[in-house]
Coordinates of N, CA and C in Angstrom, one line a residue:
Chain A
X1 N -6.7 -6.7 20.0 CA -7.3 -5.5 18.6 C -8.3 -6.3 17.1
X2 N -9.1 -6.1 16.8 CA -9.5 -6.8 15.4 C -8.5 -5.4 14.6
X3 N -8.4 -6.1 13.2 CA -7.2 -5.4 12.2 C -8.5 -5.2 12.0
X4 N -7.6 -3.8 10.1 CA -8.5 -4.6 8.9 C -9.2 -5.9 8.8
X5 N -10.6 -6.3 8.2 CA -10.7 -7.1 7.4 C -12.1 -6.9 6.7
X6 N -11.1 -8.3 5.4 CA -11.9 -7.7 4.0 C -12.7 -9.2 3.7
X7 N -13.2 -9.3 3.5 CA -13.7 -10.2 2.5 C -14.7 -10.4 1.0
X8 N -14.7 -11.0 0.5 CA -13.9 -12.0 0.6 C -12.6 -12.4 0.8
X9 N -12.1 -13.7 0.5 CA -10.2 -13.4 1.5 C -9.9 -14.0 -0.9
X10 N -10.6 -14.9 -1.7 CA -10.5 -15.2 -2.7 C -11.8 -14.9 -3.0
X11 N -12.2 -14.2 -5.1 CA -13.1 -14.8 -5.7 C -12.9 -14.8 -6.4
X12 N -13.5 -15.8 -7.1 CA -13.8 -15.8 -9.1 C -14.5 -16.0 -9.5
X13 N -14.5 -14.9 -10.4 CA -16.2 -14.8 -11.3 C -15.5 -14.5 -12.8
X14 N -16.2 -14.4 -13.7 CA -17.0 -15.2 -15.2 C -16.9 -13.7 -16.0
X15 N -15.6 -13.9 -16.5 CA -16.2 -12.3 -17.8 C -17.1 -12.3 -17.6
X16 N -17.6 -9.6 -17.4 CA -19.5 -9.5 -17.6 C -20.3 -9.8 -16.0
X17 N -19.4 -10.5 -14.8 CA -20.0 -10.6 -14.3 C -20.0 -9.1 -13.6
X18 N -21.0 -9.2 -12.4 CA -20.9 -8.3 -11.3 C -20.0 -9.3 -9.7
X19 N -19.4 -7.6 -9.2 CA -19.0 -8.8 -7.8 C -18.8 -7.3 -6.7
X20 N -19.3 -7.6 -5.7 CA -18.7 -6.6 -4.4 C -17.7 -7.3 -4.0
X21 N -17.0 -5.8 -3.0 CA -16.0 -6.9 -2.2 C -15.9 -5.8 -1.2
X22 N -16.1 -6.4 -0.1 CA -16.4 -5.8 1.4 C -14.8 -5.3 2.1
X23 N -15.3 -3.9 3.8 CA -14.2 -3.7 4.3 C -14.7 -3.8 5.0
X24 N -14.1 -4.1 6.1 CA -14.5 -3.5 7.4 C -13.5 -3.0 8.8
X25 N -13.0 -1.5 8.4 CA -12.0 -0.9 9.2 C -12.0 -0.8 10.9
X26 N -10.7 -0.5 10.9 CA -10.8 -1.0 12.6 C -11.4 0.2 13.6
X27 N -12.1 -0.1 14.2 CA -13.6 0.1 14.5 C -12.7 1.9 15.4
X28 N -13.8 3.2 14.8 CA -13.5 4.6 15.1 C -12.7 4.8 14.3
X29 N -11.5 4.4 13.6 CA -11.3 5.1 11.8 C -12.3 6.1 11.2
X30 N -11.5 6.5 10.8 CA -12.8 7.7 10.1 C -12.1 8.0 8.5
X31 N -11.2 7.3 8.4 CA -9.7 7.1 6.2 C -10.0 5.5 5.8
X32 N -11.0 5.8 5.2 CA -11.2 4.3 4.6 C -10.0 4.5 3.4
X33 N -9.1 4.1 2.5 CA -8.5 3.4 0.9 C -8.6 2.3 0.3
X34 N -8.8 2.8 -0.7 CA -8.6 1.2 -1.1 C -7.7 0.8 -2.0
X35 N -6.9 0.6 -2.4 CA -5.4 -0.5 -3.7 C -6.4 -1.2 -4.2
X36 N -5.6 -1.4 -5.7 CA -5.4 -3.0 -6.4 C -4.3 -3.1 -7.0
X37 N -4.2 -4.3 -5.9 CA -2.6 -4.5 -6.4 C -2.1 -5.6 -7.0
X38 N -2.1 -5.5 -8.4 CA -1.3 -6.4 -10.0 C -0.2 -7.2 -10.1
X39 N -0.5 -8.8 -10.1 CA 0.8 -9.4 -9.9 C 2.7 -8.9 -10.4
X40 N 2.6 -8.8 -9.8 CA 5.0 -8.1 -9.4 C 4.5 -6.9 -9.3
X41 N 3.5 -5.7 -9.1 CA 3.6 -4.9 -8.9 C 3.5 -3.7 -7.4
X42 N 3.7 -3.2 -7.2 CA 2.8 -2.1 -6.0 C 1.3 -1.8 -5.8
X43 N 0.7 -1.5 -5.4 CA -0.2 -1.2 -4.9 C -0.5 0.1 -5.5
X44 N -1.8 0.3 -6.7 CA -2.3 1.6 -7.2 C -3.7 1.8 -6.6
X45 N -3.9 3.5 -6.0 CA -4.2 4.1 -5.4 C -6.4 3.8 -6.3
X46 N -6.6 3.9 -5.8 CA -8.1 3.2 -5.9 C -9.7 4.8 -5.4
X47 N -9.0 4.7 -4.0 CA -10.3 5.4 -3.4 C -10.4 5.9 -1.9
X48 N -10.1 7.3 -2.0 CA -10.5 7.6 -0.4 C -11.7 7.7 0.1
X49 N -12.1 7.8 1.4 CA -12.7 7.9 2.2 C -12.9 8.4 3.4
X50 N -13.2 9.6 3.7 CA -13.5 10.7 4.4 C -15.1 10.8 5.1
X51 N -14.7 10.0 6.5 CA -16.1 9.2 6.3 C -17.6 8.9 5.8
X52 N -18.4 9.2 5.2 CA -18.9 8.7 4.3 C -19.0 8.8 2.6
X53 N -17.7 9.0 3.0 CA -18.0 11.0 1.6 C -16.9 11.2 0.8
X54 N -16.5 10.8 -0.1 CA -15.5 9.5 -1.7 C -15.0 11.9 -1.1
X55 N -13.7 11.3 0.1 CA -12.8 12.9 -1.1 C -11.7 12.7 -2.2
X56 N -11.4 11.5 -2.4 CA -10.6 11.3 -3.0 C -11.0 9.8 -4.2
X57 N -11.6 10.6 -5.8 CA -11.5 8.7 -6.4 C -11.5 9.3 -7.7
X58 N -9.7 9.9 -7.7 CA -9.5 9.8 -8.8 C -9.0 8.7 -9.4
X59 N -8.6 7.8 -8.8 CA -8.0 6.1 -9.2 C -8.9 5.5 -9.5
X60 N -9.5 5.2 -9.7 CA -10.8 4.2 -10.1 C -10.7 4.9 -11.7
X61 N -10.0 3.6 -12.0 CA -9.9 3.3 -13.3 C -11.6 3.6 -14.0
X62 N -12.4 3.6 -14.5 CA -13.7 3.8 -15.4 C -14.7 3.1 -14.4
X63 N -15.7 3.3 -14.8 CA -17.4 3.8 -14.6 C -17.6 2.9 -13.8
X64 N -16.9 1.5 -14.4 CA -17.6 0.4 -14.3 C -16.8 0.3 -12.4
X65 N -16.3 1.1 -12.0 CA -16.0 0.6 -10.5 C -16.4 1.8 -9.5
X66 N -17.3 1.5 -9.2 CA -18.0 1.8 -7.7 C -17.6 2.2 -6.3
X67 N -17.6 2.6 -5.6 CA -17.5 3.0 -3.7 C -18.0 3.3 -3.3
X68 N -18.6 2.1 -2.3 CA -19.5 3.1 -1.7 C -18.7 3.5 0.3
X69 N -19.9 4.7 1.0 CA -19.4 3.3 2.5 C -20.5 4.3 3.3
X70 N -21.3 3.6 3.3 CA -23.2 4.9 3.5 C -23.0 5.5 4.7
X71 N -22.1 4.3 6.4 CA -22.3 4.6 7.1 C -21.5 5.3 7.8
X72 N -19.8 5.6 7.8 CA -18.7 5.5 7.3 C -18.2 5.2 8.3
X73 N -18.8 3.5 7.8 CA -18.4 1.9 9.4 C -17.2 1.9 7.3
X74 N -18.4 0.7 7.9 CA -17.9 -0.7 6.7 C -17.5 0.0 5.0
X75 N -17.0 -0.6 3.6 CA -17.3 0.5 2.9 C -17.3 -1.0 1.7
X76 N -18.2 -1.2 -0.1 CA -17.8 -1.9 -0.5 C -17.5 -1.4 -2.0
X77 N -16.7 -2.0 -2.4 CA -16.1 -1.4 -3.6 C -16.6 -2.7 -4.6
X78 N -17.8 -1.8 -5.6 CA -18.4 -3.1 -6.8 C -18.0 -2.6 -8.0
X79 N -17.7 -3.6 -8.7 CA -17.3 -3.8 -9.7 C -18.0 -3.7 -11.1
X80 N -18.6 -3.6 -11.8 CA -19.8 -4.3 -12.7 C -18.8 -4.3 -14.4
X81 N -20.0 -5.5 -14.9 CA -19.2 -6.7 -16.3 C -17.8 -6.4 -16.2
X82 N -17.4 -7.3 -15.0 CA -16.4 -7.5 -15.1 C -15.0 -8.3 -15.9
X83 N -13.3 -8.0 -15.9 CA -12.9 -7.9 -18.2 C -11.7 -8.9 -16.9
X84 N -11.2 -9.0 -18.2 CA -9.7 -10.2 -17.2 C -9.0 -9.5 -16.7
X85 N -8.8 -8.2 -16.9 CA -8.1 -8.0 -16.4 C -8.3 -6.4 -15.4
X86 N -9.8 -6.8 -14.5 CA -9.6 -5.5 -13.1 C -8.5 -7.1 -12.5
X87 N -8.6 -8.4 -13.3 CA -8.0 -9.8 -12.1 C -6.4 -8.7 -11.1
X88 N -6.9 -9.1 -9.0 CA -5.5 -8.7 -9.1 C -6.3 -8.7 -7.5
X89 N -5.4 -8.3 -6.7 CA -5.8 -7.4 -5.1 C -6.3 -6.4 -4.1
X90 N -6.8 -6.9 -4.6 CA -7.4 -5.6 -3.5 C -8.0 -5.6 -2.7
X91 N -7.0 -4.0 -2.2 CA -6.6 -4.4 -0.2 C -7.2 -2.9 0.4
X92 N -7.4 -2.5 1.6 CA -8.4 -2.0 2.0 C -7.6 -1.2 2.8
X93 N -7.2 0.0 3.4 CA -6.7 0.5 5.0 C -8.0 1.2 5.1
X94 N -7.4 1.6 6.3 CA -7.8 2.2 6.8 C -7.1 3.7 8.0
X95 N -6.8 4.3 8.7 CA -6.2 5.3 10.3 C -7.3 5.9 10.8
X96 N -6.7 6.3 11.6 CA -7.8 7.1 12.4 C -8.6 8.4 12.4
X97 N -7.5 8.8 11.7 CA -8.4 10.5 10.9 C -8.5 11.3 9.9
X98 N -7.0 10.5 8.9 CA -7.3 11.2 7.4 C -6.4 12.1 7.4
X99 N -6.2 12.6 8.7 CA -5.7 14.5 8.5 C -4.0 14.1 8.8
X100 N -3.3 14.7 7.7 CA -2.3 14.7 7.2 C -1.8 12.9 7.2
X101 N -1.2 13.4 5.5 CA 0.0 13.1 5.4 C 1.5 12.0 6.5
X102 N 1.2 11.5 7.4 CA 1.5 11.5 8.6 C 0.3 10.0 9.2
X103 N 0.1 10.5 9.2 CA -0.9 9.3 9.5 C -1.5 7.9 8.8
X104 N -1.5 7.1 10.1 CA -0.6 5.5 10.4 C -1.6 4.8 8.8
X105 N -1.4 4.1 8.0 CA -2.6 3.6 7.6 C -2.5 2.1 7.4
X106 N -3.2 1.5 8.2 CA -3.6 -0.2 8.7 C -3.7 -0.7 7.4
X107 N -3.7 -2.0 6.7 CA -4.0 -2.5 5.4 C -4.3 -3.7 6.0
X108 N -5.2 -4.4 5.7 CA -6.3 -5.6 5.8 C -5.3 -7.2 4.8
X109 N -6.0 -7.8 4.5 CA -5.2 -9.1 4.0 C -5.1 -8.6 2.7
X110 N -6.9 -8.4 2.6 CA -6.6 -8.4 0.8 C -7.8 -9.5 0.2
X111 N -8.7 -9.2 -0.7 CA -9.3 -9.6 -1.6 C -8.5 -10.2 -2.9
X112 N -8.8 -11.6 -3.6 CA -7.4 -11.6 -4.7 C -9.1 -12.2 -5.6
X113 N -9.3 -10.8 -6.9 CA -9.9 -11.6 -7.2 C -9.7 -11.7 -8.7
X114 N -10.5 -13.2 -9.0 CA -9.7 -13.9 -10.5 C -10.8 -13.6 -11.0
X115 N -11.5 -12.9 -12.4 CA -11.9 -13.0 -12.9 C -11.2 -13.9 -14.4
X116 N -12.3 -15.0 -14.8 CA -12.2 -15.7 -15.8 C -12.2 -15.7 -17.4
Chain B
X1 N 2.2 15.8 -8.6 CA 2.4 14.6 -8.8 C 3.1 14.4 -8.0
X2 N 3.2 12.1 -8.2 CA 4.6 12.3 -7.2 C 5.5 10.4 -8.0
X3 N 5.6 9.5 -7.9 CA 6.1 8.7 -7.9 C 7.1 7.7 -7.3
X4 N 7.4 6.6 -6.8 CA 9.1 5.9 -7.0 C 9.1 4.9 -7.7
X5 N 10.7 4.9 -6.6 CA 11.6 4.2 -8.0 C 12.5 3.1 -6.8
X6 N 11.6 2.2 -7.6 CA 12.7 1.3 -6.3 C 13.9 0.1 -7.6
X7 N 15.4 0.6 -6.8 CA 15.5 -0.1 -7.5 C 15.8 -2.0 -6.8
X8 N 15.7 -2.3 -8.2 CA 16.3 -3.5 -7.6 C 15.0 -4.7 -7.3
X9 N 14.6 -5.5 -7.9 CA 13.4 -6.2 -7.9 C 13.0 -7.4 -6.4
X10 N 14.9 -8.0 -6.8 CA 14.9 -8.7 -6.6 C 16.9 -8.9 -5.6
X11 N 16.8 -8.8 -3.7 CA 18.2 -8.0 -3.2 C 18.4 -9.6 -2.9
X12 N 18.9 -10.5 -2.6 CA 19.9 -11.4 -1.3 C 20.4 -11.2 -1.8
X13 N 20.7 -11.5 0.1 CA 22.0 -11.2 1.5 C 21.5 -12.7 2.3
X14 N 23.0 -13.1 2.7 CA 23.3 -14.0 3.6 C 22.1 -13.5 4.9
X15 N 22.4 -14.0 5.8 CA 21.6 -14.0 7.5 C 23.7 -13.3 7.9
X16 N 22.9 -11.9 8.1 CA 24.0 -11.3 9.5 C 24.5 -9.8 8.4
X17 N 24.3 -10.8 7.0 CA 24.9 -9.2 6.3 C 24.3 -7.5 6.5
X18 N 24.6 -7.1 4.9 CA 23.9 -6.1 5.6 C 22.9 -6.2 4.6
X19 N 21.6 -5.5 4.8 CA 20.4 -5.0 3.9 C 20.7 -3.4 3.1
X20 N 19.9 -4.1 2.5 CA 20.4 -1.8 1.7 C 18.8 -2.0 1.0
X21 N 17.9 -1.9 0.7 CA 16.5 -1.3 0.7 C 16.3 -0.2 -0.5
X22 N 16.8 -0.1 -1.8 CA 17.3 0.9 -2.3 C 15.4 1.9 -2.8
X23 N 15.3 2.9 -2.8 CA 14.7 3.4 -3.1 C 14.8 5.4 -3.6
X24 N 14.4 6.5 -4.4 CA 13.9 7.3 -5.1 C 12.8 7.4 -5.1
X25 N 12.3 8.8 -5.1 CA 11.3 9.3 -5.2 C 11.3 11.0 -5.4
X26 N 10.0 10.9 -6.5 CA 10.0 12.1 -7.3 C 8.3 12.8 -6.5
X27 N 8.5 13.7 -6.5 CA 7.5 14.9 -5.5 C 7.7 16.8 -6.2
X28 N 6.6 16.9 -5.7 CA 5.9 18.4 -6.9 C 6.6 19.0 -5.8
X29 N 6.3 18.4 -4.0 CA 6.6 19.6 -2.8 C 7.5 18.0 -2.8
X30 N 7.6 19.0 -1.1 CA 8.0 17.9 0.2 C 6.9 16.9 0.2
X31 N 7.5 15.8 0.6 CA 7.1 14.1 0.4 C 7.2 14.3 2.1
X32 N 6.5 13.7 1.7 CA 6.3 12.2 3.2 C 6.3 11.0 2.5
X33 N 7.5 10.5 3.5 CA 7.7 8.6 3.3 C 7.7 7.6 3.4
X34 N 7.1 6.6 3.2 CA 7.1 5.3 3.9 C 7.5 3.9 3.4
X35 N 7.8 2.9 3.9 CA 9.1 1.7 4.1 C 7.7 1.1 3.9
X36 N 6.6 -0.2 4.3 CA 6.3 -1.3 4.5 C 7.7 -2.4 4.4
X37 N 5.9 -3.4 5.1 CA 6.3 -4.5 4.4 C 5.6 -5.9 4.4
X38 N 4.8 -7.1 3.5 CA 4.8 -7.8 2.9 C 5.0 -9.4 2.6
X39 N 3.9 -9.8 3.9 CA 4.6 -11.3 3.3 C 3.6 -11.5 3.2
X40 N 3.3 -13.3 2.5 CA 3.7 -13.6 2.2 C 1.9 -14.1 2.6
X41 N 0.7 -13.3 1.6 CA -0.9 -13.9 2.7 C -1.5 -13.1 2.9
X42 N -0.2 -11.4 3.6 CA -0.9 -11.4 4.7 C -0.5 -9.1 4.3
X43 N -1.2 -8.0 4.7 CA -1.9 -7.4 4.3 C -0.5 -6.2 4.8
X44 N 0.0 -4.9 4.3 CA 1.2 -4.5 3.9 C 0.8 -4.3 5.7
X45 N 2.6 -4.2 7.0 CA 2.2 -4.4 7.8 C 3.4 -2.0 7.8
X46 N 3.5 -1.4 7.6 CA 4.2 0.0 7.8 C 5.6 -0.4 8.8
X47 N 6.4 -0.1 8.1 CA 8.4 -0.3 9.2 C 8.4 0.8 10.1
X48 N 8.6 2.2 8.6 CA 8.6 3.4 9.4 C 8.6 4.8 8.3
X49 N 8.5 5.4 9.0 CA 7.9 6.4 8.2 C 8.9 7.9 8.6
X50 N 9.0 8.9 7.4 CA 9.4 10.0 7.1 C 8.5 11.2 7.6
X51 N 8.4 11.8 8.2 CA 7.3 13.5 8.2 C 7.9 14.7 8.6
X52 N 9.4 14.9 7.9 CA 9.7 16.0 7.8 C 10.3 15.9 9.2
X53 N 10.4 15.4 10.1 CA 10.9 15.7 11.6 C 12.8 15.6 11.3
X54 N 13.1 14.6 12.0 CA 14.6 13.9 12.0 C 14.5 13.0 10.3
X55 N 15.6 13.3 10.0 CA 15.7 12.6 8.4 C 16.9 11.5 8.7
X56 N 16.9 10.5 9.7 CA 17.6 9.2 9.8 C 15.9 8.8 10.9
X57 N 15.2 7.6 9.9 CA 13.9 7.0 10.5 C 14.3 5.9 11.4
X58 N 14.2 5.6 12.9 CA 14.1 3.8 12.9 C 13.0 3.8 12.6
X59 N 12.8 2.3 12.6 CA 11.9 2.3 12.4 C 11.8 0.3 13.8
X60 N 10.6 -0.6 13.5 CA 10.4 -2.0 13.8 C 11.6 -3.0 13.0
X61 N 12.2 -4.0 14.5 CA 12.5 -5.0 13.4 C 13.8 -4.6 13.1
X62 N 14.9 -3.5 14.0 CA 15.9 -2.9 13.4 C 16.2 -2.2 12.3
X63 N 14.9 -1.8 11.5 CA 14.9 -1.7 10.1 C 15.6 -0.1 10.2
X64 N 16.2 0.8 9.9 CA 15.8 2.2 9.2 C 16.3 3.0 7.8
X65 N 15.8 4.4 7.8 CA 16.2 5.0 7.0 C 16.1 6.1 6.9
X66 N 17.3 6.9 5.5 CA 17.7 8.2 5.4 C 17.1 8.6 5.0
X67 N 16.7 9.7 5.1 CA 15.6 10.7 3.6 C 16.7 11.4 3.3
X68 N 17.4 11.7 2.3 CA 18.2 12.6 1.7 C 17.6 13.7 0.2
X69 N 17.0 14.8 0.6 CA 16.7 15.6 -0.4 C 18.2 16.3 -1.2
X70 N 19.0 16.2 -1.3 CA 20.4 16.3 -2.8 C 20.3 15.1 -3.5
X71 N 19.1 13.9 -3.2 CA 19.7 13.1 -3.9 C 18.3 12.2 -4.2
X72 N 17.2 13.0 -3.9 CA 15.6 12.5 -3.5 C 15.5 10.7 -3.5
X73 N 16.5 10.4 -2.5 CA 16.6 8.7 -1.8 C 15.7 9.0 0.0
X74 N 15.5 7.8 -0.4 CA 14.9 7.3 1.0 C 15.1 5.4 0.8
X75 N 16.4 5.9 1.1 CA 16.6 3.9 1.1 C 16.9 3.4 2.4
X76 N 16.1 2.4 2.3 CA 15.9 1.5 3.9 C 17.4 0.0 3.9
X77 N 17.8 0.1 4.9 CA 18.6 0.0 5.3 C 18.5 -1.3 7.3
X78 N 19.2 -2.8 6.9 CA 19.7 -2.4 8.5 C 21.0 -2.7 8.4
X79 N 21.4 -3.6 9.9 CA 22.8 -4.6 10.5 C 23.7 -5.3 9.6
X80 N 22.4 -5.8 10.1 CA 22.5 -7.7 9.7 C 21.4 -8.1 9.9
X81 N 21.5 -9.1 9.1 CA 20.2 -9.6 8.4 C 19.7 -11.0 9.3
X82 N 18.7 -10.4 9.1 CA 17.4 -12.6 10.1 C 16.9 -13.2 9.4
X83 N 16.6 -14.6 9.4 CA 16.3 -14.7 8.9 C 14.6 -14.8 7.9
X84 N 14.1 -14.1 9.1 CA 12.5 -13.9 9.4 C 12.5 -12.3 8.6
X85 N 13.4 -12.1 8.0 CA 13.0 -10.5 6.9 C 13.1 -10.6 5.8
X86 N 12.6 -11.8 6.0 CA 12.4 -12.3 4.2 C 11.0 -11.5 3.7
X87 N 10.8 -11.1 2.9 CA 9.9 -10.8 2.6 C 9.8 -10.0 1.4
X88 N 8.8 -9.0 1.6 CA 8.0 -8.4 0.5 C 8.3 -6.8 1.3
X89 N 9.0 -5.8 -0.3 CA 9.3 -4.5 0.8 C 8.8 -2.8 0.1
X90 N 8.1 -3.0 0.2 CA 7.6 -1.0 -0.5 C 7.4 -0.2 0.0
X91 N 7.7 0.8 -0.8 CA 9.0 2.2 -0.3 C 7.2 3.3 -1.3
X92 N 6.3 4.0 -0.5 CA 5.7 4.9 -0.7 C 6.2 6.2 -0.1
X93 N 5.0 7.2 -1.1 CA 5.2 8.6 -0.8 C 4.2 9.8 -1.2
X94 N 3.5 9.8 0.1 CA 2.4 10.6 0.2 C 2.6 12.1 -0.2
X95 N 1.6 13.3 -0.5 CA 1.8 14.5 -0.6 C 0.7 15.5 0.7
X96 N 2.1 17.3 0.7 CA 0.9 17.3 2.2 C -0.1 17.8 1.0
X97 N -0.2 18.2 0.0 CA -1.4 18.5 -0.4 C -2.8 17.2 -1.3
X98 N -2.0 16.7 -0.7 CA -3.2 15.6 -1.7 C -2.9 13.6 0.0
X99 N -3.4 14.0 1.2 CA -2.6 13.3 2.4 C -4.0 12.2 2.2
X100 N -4.9 11.1 1.4 CA -5.4 10.1 1.4 C -4.3 9.7 -0.3
X101 N -3.2 10.2 -0.4 CA -3.4 9.2 -1.6 C -2.1 8.5 -1.3
X102 N -2.0 7.8 -1.1 CA 0.1 7.3 -1.5 C 0.7 6.5 -2.7
X103 N 1.5 6.9 -3.2 CA 1.4 6.1 -4.8 C 3.2 5.9 -4.0
X104 N 2.9 4.1 -4.0 CA 3.9 3.2 -4.2 C 5.5 2.6 -5.2
X105 N 6.0 1.8 -4.9 CA 7.0 2.0 -5.7 C 6.6 0.3 -5.9
X106 N 7.4 0.1 -7.1 CA 6.7 -2.4 -7.0 C 7.4 -2.4 -6.4
X107 N 7.8 -2.7 -5.5 CA 8.3 -3.1 -4.3 C 9.7 -3.7 -4.6
X108 N 10.5 -4.6 -3.2 CA 11.6 -5.3 -3.5 C 11.4 -6.7 -2.5
X109 N 12.0 -7.5 -3.8 CA 11.9 -9.0 -2.2 C 13.0 -9.8 -2.2
X110 N 12.6 -9.9 -0.8 CA 14.7 -10.1 0.1 C 14.7 -11.0 0.2
X111 N 15.4 -12.1 0.4 CA 16.0 -13.1 0.1 C 16.7 -13.8 1.0
X112 N 16.6 -14.2 2.1 CA 17.8 -13.9 2.8 C 18.0 -15.6 2.8
X113 N 19.4 -15.7 2.7 CA 20.4 -17.2 2.4 C 21.0 -17.6 4.4
X114 N 20.8 -19.1 5.0 CA 21.7 -19.4 5.8 C 22.7 -19.5 5.7

């Protein structure tokens, strides 16, 4: 069965460029999450979607970061004017309903972003 | 608000020895607690979760964890380590007031020596 997939697996870009990271959740999962994992640290919450809407975007670090999920399935994380400090592994997760804290989040393998 | 502290960024045990990975949490309301394992170049995989039912939780691969409210702890244990247990382990907390957001500790890398 297909799990959460993320593309690309690796992305190298130059400072100041724009990047898009894609997440394909498990089919039928209504909730989708983005996290960022810097070297030597645990994942850090960025944003949570319930369906097409962002239910909680409190983790987005600044207005250079934006995420969409227009049809309630695939999501794209967009980073404008990238900075070297944006280098990290970006993780996506999905869960069946997102209702209740006990609902299991299934994680993708991540996209490793390197900003030169 | 919530936070997680994992004591010991690296733990090394011999094969067949007890595994103990420590996790302490802080939360303003009763928490939901999770342990995940991450193998190199793979996504996080859920080992077990505590959601206010039994305080001793059994998970996959022989792992278990006990929720101790008085100690604000949720330590992960396994009686006998196997070489395949070598990985990075993350403890996480979620609150019922903010169901989507998980807060993770910084992880503990487990090494298993033959």
